[in-house]
Amino acid sequence: FLLSFLPLKELRFIFPTLPLLTTAAAVAATRLDNKVQGSLSKKKFIPYITLAITASATIILFYPAAQLNYPGGVALFQVHELFRQYRNEVKILHIDVAAATTGASRFGQQFSSWTYDKTENIDDPSLYFSYDFRIAPIEPRDQADLLSRYNLTIVDTIHGYDGIHLDLFSLRSQLKESPLYFFRFIFSLFFSNHSQSLFQHKTKPELVILAKENFSWR
């Protein structure tokens, strides 16, 4: 019952693994602790501090990647922002499969007067005339024909995750000059934008927001 209130349903699949992960971490920490002699030894805390910094840096590095994996949710939010002046009018928004499976869920539907249509595999092209707005995938082969035939225009393009770029050459050069550069790099992940020149999340166009040509947007 409580899980039904979660906006992100995938989180429920992680919960059963938490006891196992916690147990594994506790066992590893105990073994690590037993290997270091002397309860007041400073060396005892070095592995824990290193693991904590590494885990925190990993979260910071991959959190933006996780956000970029949901272009459908971004597109749905953007539709509401662009066409907010029509929020009290009866409109139909078609959400394609590519958008529905990447975050465009019922939790993102803001306007009660709108119909959020998720019809799949449209065989009857005349249905496109009934849609005021569409969130559709990037399909260069079909897009030009659809735009001209159904009087649609591209309002916005939504980008999604396309990998991680790490400039290993620059990082290696910096490490040769100063072994302590690694720690400065980790520090910059938390407190500055210096790391962006070495570590970047690549994106690519994933979805387009389409609207009939007679609509205005902000």
PDB file of C-alpha atoms in Angstrom:
ATOM      1  CA  PHE A   1       0.000   0.000   0.000  1.00  0.00           C
ATOM      2  CA  LEU A   2       2.723   2.467   0.979  1.00  0.00           C
ATOM      3  CA  LEU A   3       4.734   1.655  -2.145  1.00  0.00           C
ATOM      4  CA  SER A   4       1.814   2.782  -4.316  1.00  0.00           C
ATOM      5  CA  PHE A   5       2.570   6.368  -3.298  1.00  0.00           C
ATOM      6  CA  LEU A   6       6.096   6.253  -4.726  1.00  0.00           C
ATOM      7  CA  PRO A   7       6.403   8.389  -7.884  1.00  0.00           C
ATOM      8  CA  LEU A   8       9.286   6.176  -9.060  1.00  0.00           C
ATOM      9  CA  LYS A   9       8.049   2.591  -8.962  1.00  0.00           C
ATOM     10  CA  GLU A  10      11.441   1.084  -9.791  1.00  0.00           C
ATOM     11  CA  LEU A  11      12.536   1.926  -6.245  1.00  0.00           C
ATOM     12  CA  ARG A  12      10.437  -0.938  -4.882  1.00  0.00           C
ATOM     13  CA  PHE A  13      12.751  -3.410  -6.610  1.00  0.00           C
ATOM     14  CA  ILE A  14      15.722  -2.011  -4.686  1.00  0.00           C
ATOM     15  CA  PHE A  15      14.210  -2.409  -1.213  1.00  0.00           C
ATOM     16  CA  PRO A  16      14.592  -6.233  -1.027  1.00  0.00           C
ATOM     17  CA  THR A  17      18.316  -5.898  -1.771  1.00  0.00           C
ATOM     18  CA  LEU A  18      19.025  -3.406   1.020  1.00  0.00           C
ATOM     19  CA  PRO A  19      19.331  -6.019   3.835  1.00  0.00           C
ATOM     20  CA  LEU A  20      21.706  -8.087   1.685  1.00  0.00           C
ATOM     21  CA  LEU A  21      23.840  -5.076   0.790  1.00  0.00           C
ATOM     22  CA  THR A  22      23.903  -3.893   4.399  1.00  0.00           C
ATOM     23  CA  THR A  23      24.911  -7.349   5.616  1.00  0.00           C
ATOM     24  CA  ALA A  24      27.674  -7.606   3.016  1.00  0.00           C
ATOM     25  CA  ALA A  25      28.971  -4.168   3.970  1.00  0.00           C
ATOM     26  CA  ALA A  26      28.928  -5.065   7.680  1.00  0.00           C
ATOM     27  CA  VAL A  27      30.836  -8.315   7.081  1.00  0.00           C
ATOM     28  CA  ALA A  28      33.431  -6.544   4.952  1.00  0.00           C
ATOM     29  CA  ALA A  29      33.836  -3.779   7.542  1.00  0.00           C
ATOM     30  CA  THR A  30      34.272  -6.346  10.324  1.00  0.00           C
ATOM     31  CA  ARG A  31      36.954  -8.247   8.430  1.00  0.00           C
ATOM     32  CA  LEU A  32      38.696  -5.005   7.582  1.00  0.00           C
ATOM     33  CA  ASP A  33      38.545  -3.942  11.205  1.00  0.00           C
ATOM     34  CA  ASN A  34      40.027  -7.228  12.426  1.00  0.00           C
ATOM     35  CA  LYS A  35      43.002  -6.917  10.100  1.00  0.00           C
ATOM     36  CA  VAL A  36      44.016  -3.563  11.527  1.00  0.00           C
ATOM     37  CA  GLN A  37      45.473  -4.009  14.976  1.00  0.00           C
ATOM     38  CA  GLY A  38      45.068  -1.440  17.719  1.00  0.00           C
ATOM     39  CA  SER A  39      41.722   0.136  18.454  1.00  0.00           C
ATOM     40  CA  LEU A  40      43.222   3.622  18.561  1.00  0.00           C
ATOM     41  CA  SER A  41      45.297   3.254  15.429  1.00  0.00           C
ATOM     42  CA  LYS A  42      44.751   6.029  12.899  1.00  0.00           C
ATOM     43  CA  LYS A  43      45.228   3.553  10.071  1.00  0.00           C
ATOM     44  CA  LYS A  44      42.012   1.836  11.035  1.00  0.00           C
ATOM     45  CA  PHE A  45      39.929   4.729   9.758  1.00  0.00           C
ATOM     46  CA  ILE A  46      41.717   5.173   6.428  1.00  0.00           C
ATOM     47  CA  PRO A  47      39.801   2.382   4.573  1.00  0.00           C
ATOM     48  CA  TYR A  48      36.451   3.633   5.865  1.00  0.00           C
ATOM     49  CA  ILE A  49      37.185   7.227   4.921  1.00  0.00           C
ATOM     50  CA  THR A  50      38.406   6.135   1.481  1.00  0.00           C
ATOM     51  CA  LEU A  51      35.286   4.050   0.874  1.00  0.00           C
ATOM     52  CA  ALA A  52      33.012   6.857   2.053  1.00  0.00           C
ATOM     53  CA  ILE A  53      34.689   9.387  -0.261  1.00  0.00           C
ATOM     54  CA  THR A  54      34.617   6.949  -3.187  1.00  0.00           C
ATOM     55  CA  ALA A  55      30.938   6.133  -2.642  1.00  0.00           C
ATOM     56  CA  SER A  56      30.010   9.802  -2.367  1.00  0.00           C
ATOM     57  CA  ALA A  57      31.984  10.703  -5.490  1.00  0.00           C
ATOM     58  CA  THR A  58      30.329   7.856  -7.408  1.00  0.00           C
ATOM     59  CA  ILE A  59      26.870   9.085  -6.437  1.00  0.00           C
ATOM     60  CA  ILE A  60      27.710  12.624  -7.526  1.00  0.00           C
ATOM     61  CA  LEU A  61      29.126  11.407 -10.844  1.00  0.00           C
ATOM     62  CA  PHE A  62      26.225   9.157 -11.782  1.00  0.00           C
ATOM     63  CA  TYR A  63      23.291  11.109 -10.335  1.00  0.00           C
ATOM     64  CA  PRO A  64      23.086  13.382 -13.428  1.00  0.00           C
ATOM     65  CA  ALA A  65      23.224  10.267 -15.619  1.00  0.00           C
ATOM     66  CA  ALA A  66      20.217   8.866 -13.774  1.00  0.00           C
ATOM     67  CA  GLN A  67      18.312  12.097 -14.366  1.00  0.00           C
ATOM     68  CA  LEU A  68      19.100  12.051 -18.075  1.00  0.00           C
ATOM     69  CA  ASN A  69      17.621   8.558 -18.377  1.00  0.00           C
ATOM     70  CA  TYR A  70      14.085   9.964 -18.063  1.00  0.00           C
ATOM     71  CA  PRO A  71      13.564  12.247 -21.089  1.00  0.00           C
ATOM     72  CA  GLY A  72       9.873  11.345 -21.155  1.00  0.00           C
ATOM     73  CA  GLY A  73       9.334  12.873 -17.736  1.00  0.00           C
ATOM     74  CA  VAL A  74      11.247  15.988 -18.779  1.00  0.00           C
ATOM     75  CA  ALA A  75       9.191  16.252 -21.965  1.00  0.00           C
ATOM     76  CA  LEU A  76       5.883  15.969 -20.090  1.00  0.00           C
ATOM     77  CA  PHE A  77       6.956  18.683 -17.659  1.00  0.00           C
ATOM     78  CA  GLN A  78       8.071  20.867 -20.559  1.00  0.00           C
ATOM     79  CA  VAL A  79       4.727  20.468 -22.362  1.00  0.00           C
ATOM     80  CA  HIS A  80       2.930  21.794 -19.298  1.00  0.00           C
ATOM     81  CA  GLU A  81       5.321  24.740 -19.068  1.00  0.00           C
ATOM     82  CA  LEU A  82       5.055  25.613 -22.771  1.00  0.00           C
ATOM     83  CA  PHE A  83       1.276  25.360 -23.039  1.00  0.00           C
ATOM     84  CA  ARG A  84       0.187  26.397 -19.562  1.00  0.00           C
ATOM     85  CA  GLN A  85      -2.168  28.999 -21.061  1.00  0.00           C
ATOM     86  CA  TYR A  86      -4.343  26.100 -22.300  1.00  0.00           C
ATOM     87  CA  ARG A  87      -4.517  24.316 -18.938  1.00  0.00           C
ATOM     88  CA  ASN A  88      -8.251  24.966 -18.503  1.00  0.00           C
ATOM     89  CA  GLU A  89      -9.185  24.001 -22.053  1.00  0.00           C
ATOM     90  CA  VAL A  90     -10.034  20.545 -23.363  1.00  0.00           C
ATOM     91  CA  LYS A  91      -6.902  19.295 -25.122  1.00  0.00           C
ATOM     92  CA  ILE A  92      -5.465  15.925 -26.074  1.00  0.00           C
ATOM     93  CA  LEU A  93      -1.820  15.080 -25.571  1.00  0.00           C
ATOM     94  CA  HIS A  94      -0.525  11.905 -27.162  1.00  0.00           C
ATOM     95  CA  ILE A  95       2.368  10.294 -25.301  1.00  0.00           C
ATOM     96  CA  ASP A  96       4.357   7.872 -27.429  1.00  0.00           C
ATOM     97  CA  VAL A  97       5.742   4.603 -26.046  1.00  0.00           C
ATOM     98  CA  ALA A  98       9.269   6.004 -25.960  1.00  0.00           C
ATOM     99  CA  ALA A  99       8.092   8.801 -23.670  1.00  0.00           C
ATOM    100  CA  ALA A 100       5.781   6.652 -21.540  1.00  0.00           C
ATOM    101  CA  THR A 101       8.608   4.235 -20.705  1.00  0.00           C
ATOM    102  CA  THR A 102      11.054   6.979 -19.754  1.00  0.00           C
ATOM    103  CA  GLY A 103       9.183   8.934 -17.112  1.00  0.00           C
ATOM    104  CA  ALA A 104       5.983  10.306 -18.677  1.00  0.00           C
ATOM    105  CA  SER A 105       3.701   8.751 -16.062  1.00  0.00           C
ATOM    106  CA  ARG A 106       0.386   9.686 -14.465  1.00  0.00           C
ATOM    107  CA  PHE A 107       2.259  11.385 -11.638  1.00  0.00           C
ATOM    108  CA  GLY A 108       3.391  14.039 -14.112  1.00  0.00           C
ATOM    109  CA  GLN A 109      -0.075  14.840 -15.457  1.00  0.00           C
ATOM    110  CA  GLN A 110      -0.986  18.310 -14.198  1.00  0.00           C
ATOM    111  CA  PHE A 111      -4.061  19.495 -16.091  1.00  0.00           C
ATOM    112  CA  SER A 112      -7.378  17.825 -15.268  1.00  0.00           C
ATOM    113  CA  SER A 113      -9.066  19.169 -18.407  1.00  0.00           C
ATOM    114  CA  TRP A 114      -6.547  17.451 -20.665  1.00  0.00           C
ATOM    115  CA  THR A 115      -6.697  13.905 -21.977  1.00  0.00           C
ATOM    116  CA  TYR A 116      -3.371  12.073 -21.843  1.00  0.00           C
ATOM    117  CA  ASP A 117      -3.560   9.475 -24.587  1.00  0.00           C
ATOM    118  CA  LYS A 118      -1.040   6.615 -24.668  1.00  0.00           C
ATOM    119  CA  THR A 119      -2.363   4.683 -27.651  1.00  0.00           C
ATOM    120  CA  GLU A 120       0.305   2.346 -29.038  1.00  0.00           C
ATOM    121  CA  ASN A 121       0.923   1.176 -32.595  1.00  0.00           C
ATOM    122  CA  ILE A 122      -1.412   3.660 -34.275  1.00  0.00           C
ATOM    123  CA  ASP A 123      -2.706   2.000 -37.448  1.00  0.00           C
ATOM    124  CA  ASP A 124      -5.196   4.707 -38.345  1.00  0.00           C
ATOM    125  CA  PRO A 125      -3.266   7.870 -39.321  1.00  0.00           C
ATOM    126  CA  SER A 126      -6.427   9.955 -38.985  1.00  0.00           C
ATOM    127  CA  LEU A 127      -5.991   9.753 -35.207  1.00  0.00           C
ATOM    128  CA  TYR A 128      -3.150  12.225 -35.515  1.00  0.00           C
ATOM    129  CA  PHE A 129      -5.704  14.906 -36.421  1.00  0.00           C
ATOM    130  CA  SER A 130      -7.379  14.526 -33.029  1.00  0.00           C
ATOM    131  CA  TYR A 131      -4.185  15.235 -31.071  1.00  0.00           C
ATOM    132  CA  ASP A 132      -3.365  18.785 -30.100  1.00  0.00           C
ATOM    133  CA  PHE A 133       0.099  17.920 -28.824  1.00  0.00           C
ATOM    134  CA  ARG A 134       2.417  14.948 -29.122  1.00  0.00           C
ATOM    135  CA  ILE A 135       5.531  13.680 -27.385  1.00  0.00           C
ATOM    136  CA  ALA A 136       7.221  11.505 -29.992  1.00  0.00           C
ATOM    137  CA  PRO A 137      10.627   9.911 -30.565  1.00  0.00           C
ATOM    138  CA  ILE A 138      13.206  11.296 -32.941  1.00  0.00           C
ATOM    139  CA  GLU A 139      12.434   9.614 -36.268  1.00  0.00           C
ATOM    140  CA  PRO A 140      13.966  11.581 -39.163  1.00  0.00           C
ATOM    141  CA  ARG A 141      12.508   9.254 -41.792  1.00  0.00           C
ATOM    142  CA  ASP A 142       8.891   9.774 -40.756  1.00  0.00           C
ATOM    143  CA  GLN A 143       9.051  13.165 -39.111  1.00  0.00           C
ATOM    144  CA  ALA A 144       8.976  15.391 -42.205  1.00  0.00           C
ATOM    145  CA  ASP A 145       5.983  13.537 -43.613  1.00  0.00           C
ATOM    146  CA  LEU A 146       4.054  13.747 -40.335  1.00  0.00           C
ATOM    147  CA  LEU A 147       4.760  17.444 -39.898  1.00  0.00           C
ATOM    148  CA  SER A 148       3.518  18.383 -43.348  1.00  0.00           C
ATOM    149  CA  ARG A 149       0.552  16.007 -43.444  1.00  0.00           C
ATOM    150  CA  TYR A 150      -0.892  16.803 -40.030  1.00  0.00           C
ATOM    151  CA  ASN A 151       0.118  20.484 -39.726  1.00  0.00           C
ATOM    152  CA  LEU A 152       2.454  19.807 -36.823  1.00  0.00           C
ATOM    153  CA  THR A 153       5.447  21.846 -35.775  1.00  0.00           C
ATOM    154  CA  ILE A 154       8.395  20.976 -33.556  1.00  0.00           C
ATOM    155  CA  VAL A 155       8.204  23.017 -30.378  1.00  0.00           C
ATOM    156  CA  ASP A 156      11.115  21.564 -28.441  1.00  0.00           C
ATOM    157  CA  THR A 157      13.664  18.758 -28.514  1.00  0.00           C
ATOM    158  CA  ILE A 158      14.419  16.726 -25.396  1.00  0.00           C
ATOM    159  CA  HIS A 159      17.843  15.169 -24.926  1.00  0.00           C
ATOM    160  CA  GLY A 160      18.682  11.964 -23.090  1.00  0.00           C
ATOM    161  CA  TYR A 161      21.686  10.113 -21.731  1.00  0.00           C
ATOM    162  CA  ASP A 162      24.287   8.956 -24.269  1.00  0.00           C
ATOM    163  CA  GLY A 163      27.270   7.913 -22.188  1.00  0.00           C
ATOM    164  CA  ILE A 164      30.051   9.376 -20.098  1.00  0.00           C
ATOM    165  CA  HIS A 165      33.136  11.104 -21.424  1.00  0.00           C
ATOM    166  CA  LEU A 166      36.234  10.948 -19.230  1.00  0.00           C
ATOM    167  CA  ASP A 167      39.350  12.663 -20.508  1.00  0.00           C
ATOM    168  CA  LEU A 168      41.800  10.010 -19.339  1.00  0.00           C
ATOM    169  CA  PHE A 169      44.744  11.611 -21.138  1.00  0.00           C
ATOM    170  CA  SER A 170      44.354  14.896 -19.273  1.00  0.00           C
ATOM    171  CA  LEU A 171      43.732  13.078 -15.998  1.00  0.00           C
ATOM    172  CA  ARG A 172      46.848  10.932 -16.480  1.00  0.00           C
ATOM    173  CA  SER A 173      48.939  13.988 -17.296  1.00  0.00           C
ATOM    174  CA  GLN A 174      47.710  15.790 -14.219  1.00  0.00           C
ATOM    175  CA  LEU A 175      48.451  12.776 -12.017  1.00  0.00           C
ATOM    176  CA  LYS A 176      52.006  12.574 -13.354  1.00  0.00           C
ATOM    177  CA  GLU A 177      52.580  16.191 -12.431  1.00  0.00           C
ATOM    178  CA  SER A 178      51.055  15.784  -8.991  1.00  0.00           C
ATOM    179  CA  PRO A 179      49.873  12.516  -7.384  1.00  0.00           C
ATOM    180  CA  LEU A 180      47.651  14.605  -5.127  1.00  0.00           C
ATOM    181  CA  TYR A 181      45.654  15.783  -8.143  1.00  0.00           C
ATOM    182  CA  PHE A 182      43.266  12.832  -7.719  1.00  0.00           C
ATOM    183  CA  PHE A 183      42.163  14.183  -4.360  1.00  0.00           C
ATOM    184  CA  ARG A 184      41.741  17.680  -5.822  1.00  0.00           C
ATOM    185  CA  PHE A 185      39.639  16.132  -8.591  1.00  0.00           C
ATOM    186  CA  ILE A 186      37.394  14.388  -6.058  1.00  0.00           C
ATOM    187  CA  PHE A 187      37.171  17.610  -4.030  1.00  0.00           C
ATOM    188  CA  SER A 188      36.103  19.535  -7.143  1.00  0.00           C
ATOM    189  CA  LEU A 189      33.182  17.132  -7.636  1.00  0.00           C
ATOM    190  CA  PHE A 190      31.738  18.368  -4.358  1.00  0.00           C
ATOM    191  CA  PHE A 191      32.645  22.045  -4.297  1.00  0.00           C
ATOM    192  CA  SER A 192      33.451  23.350  -7.803  1.00  0.00           C
ATOM    193  CA  ASN A 193      32.926  22.867 -11.541  1.00  0.00           C
ATOM    194  CA  HIS A 194      36.597  22.145 -12.285  1.00  0.00           C
ATOM    195  CA  SER A 195      35.889  18.446 -12.901  1.00  0.00           C
ATOM    196  CA  GLN A 196      33.497  19.239 -15.776  1.00  0.00           C
ATOM    197  CA  SER A 197      36.446  19.684 -18.141  1.00  0.00           C
ATOM    198  CA  LEU A 198      37.551  16.095 -17.460  1.00  0.00           C
ATOM    199  CA  PHE A 199      34.232  14.372 -16.815  1.00  0.00           C
ATOM    200  CA  GLN A 200      31.098  15.059 -18.842  1.00  0.00           C
ATOM    201  CA  HIS A 201      27.774  13.364 -19.452  1.00  0.00           C
ATOM    202  CA  LYS A 202      27.051  13.066 -23.157  1.00  0.00           C
ATOM    203  CA  THR A 203      23.496  13.547 -24.429  1.00  0.00           C
ATOM    204  CA  LYS A 204      21.640  12.987 -27.669  1.00  0.00           C
ATOM    205  CA  PRO A 205      18.190  14.023 -28.981  1.00  0.00           C
ATOM    206  CA  GLU A 206      15.615  11.495 -27.798  1.00  0.00           C
ATOM    207  CA  LEU A 207      12.159  13.058 -28.050  1.00  0.00           C
ATOM    208  CA  VAL A 208      10.391  15.949 -29.720  1.00  0.00           C
ATOM    209  CA  ILE A 209       7.387  17.945 -28.550  1.00  0.00           C
ATOM    210  CA  LEU A 210       4.960  18.510 -31.414  1.00  0.00           C
ATOM    211  CA  ALA A 211       1.982  20.843 -31.577  1.00  0.00           C
ATOM    212  CA  LYS A 212      -0.523  21.934 -34.169  1.00  0.00           C
ATOM    213  CA  GLU A 213       0.609  25.035 -35.984  1.00  0.00           C
ATOM    214  CA  ASN A 214      -2.270  27.149 -34.699  1.00  0.00           C
ATOM    215  CA  PHE A 215      -1.064  26.912 -31.091  1.00  0.00           C
ATOM    216  CA  SER A 216       1.183  29.449 -29.435  1.00  0.00           C
ATOM    217  CA  TRP A 217       3.693  28.630 -26.742  1.00  0.00           C
ATOM    218  CA  ARG A 218       6.032  30.333 -24.346  1.00  0.00           C
TER     219      ARG A 218
END
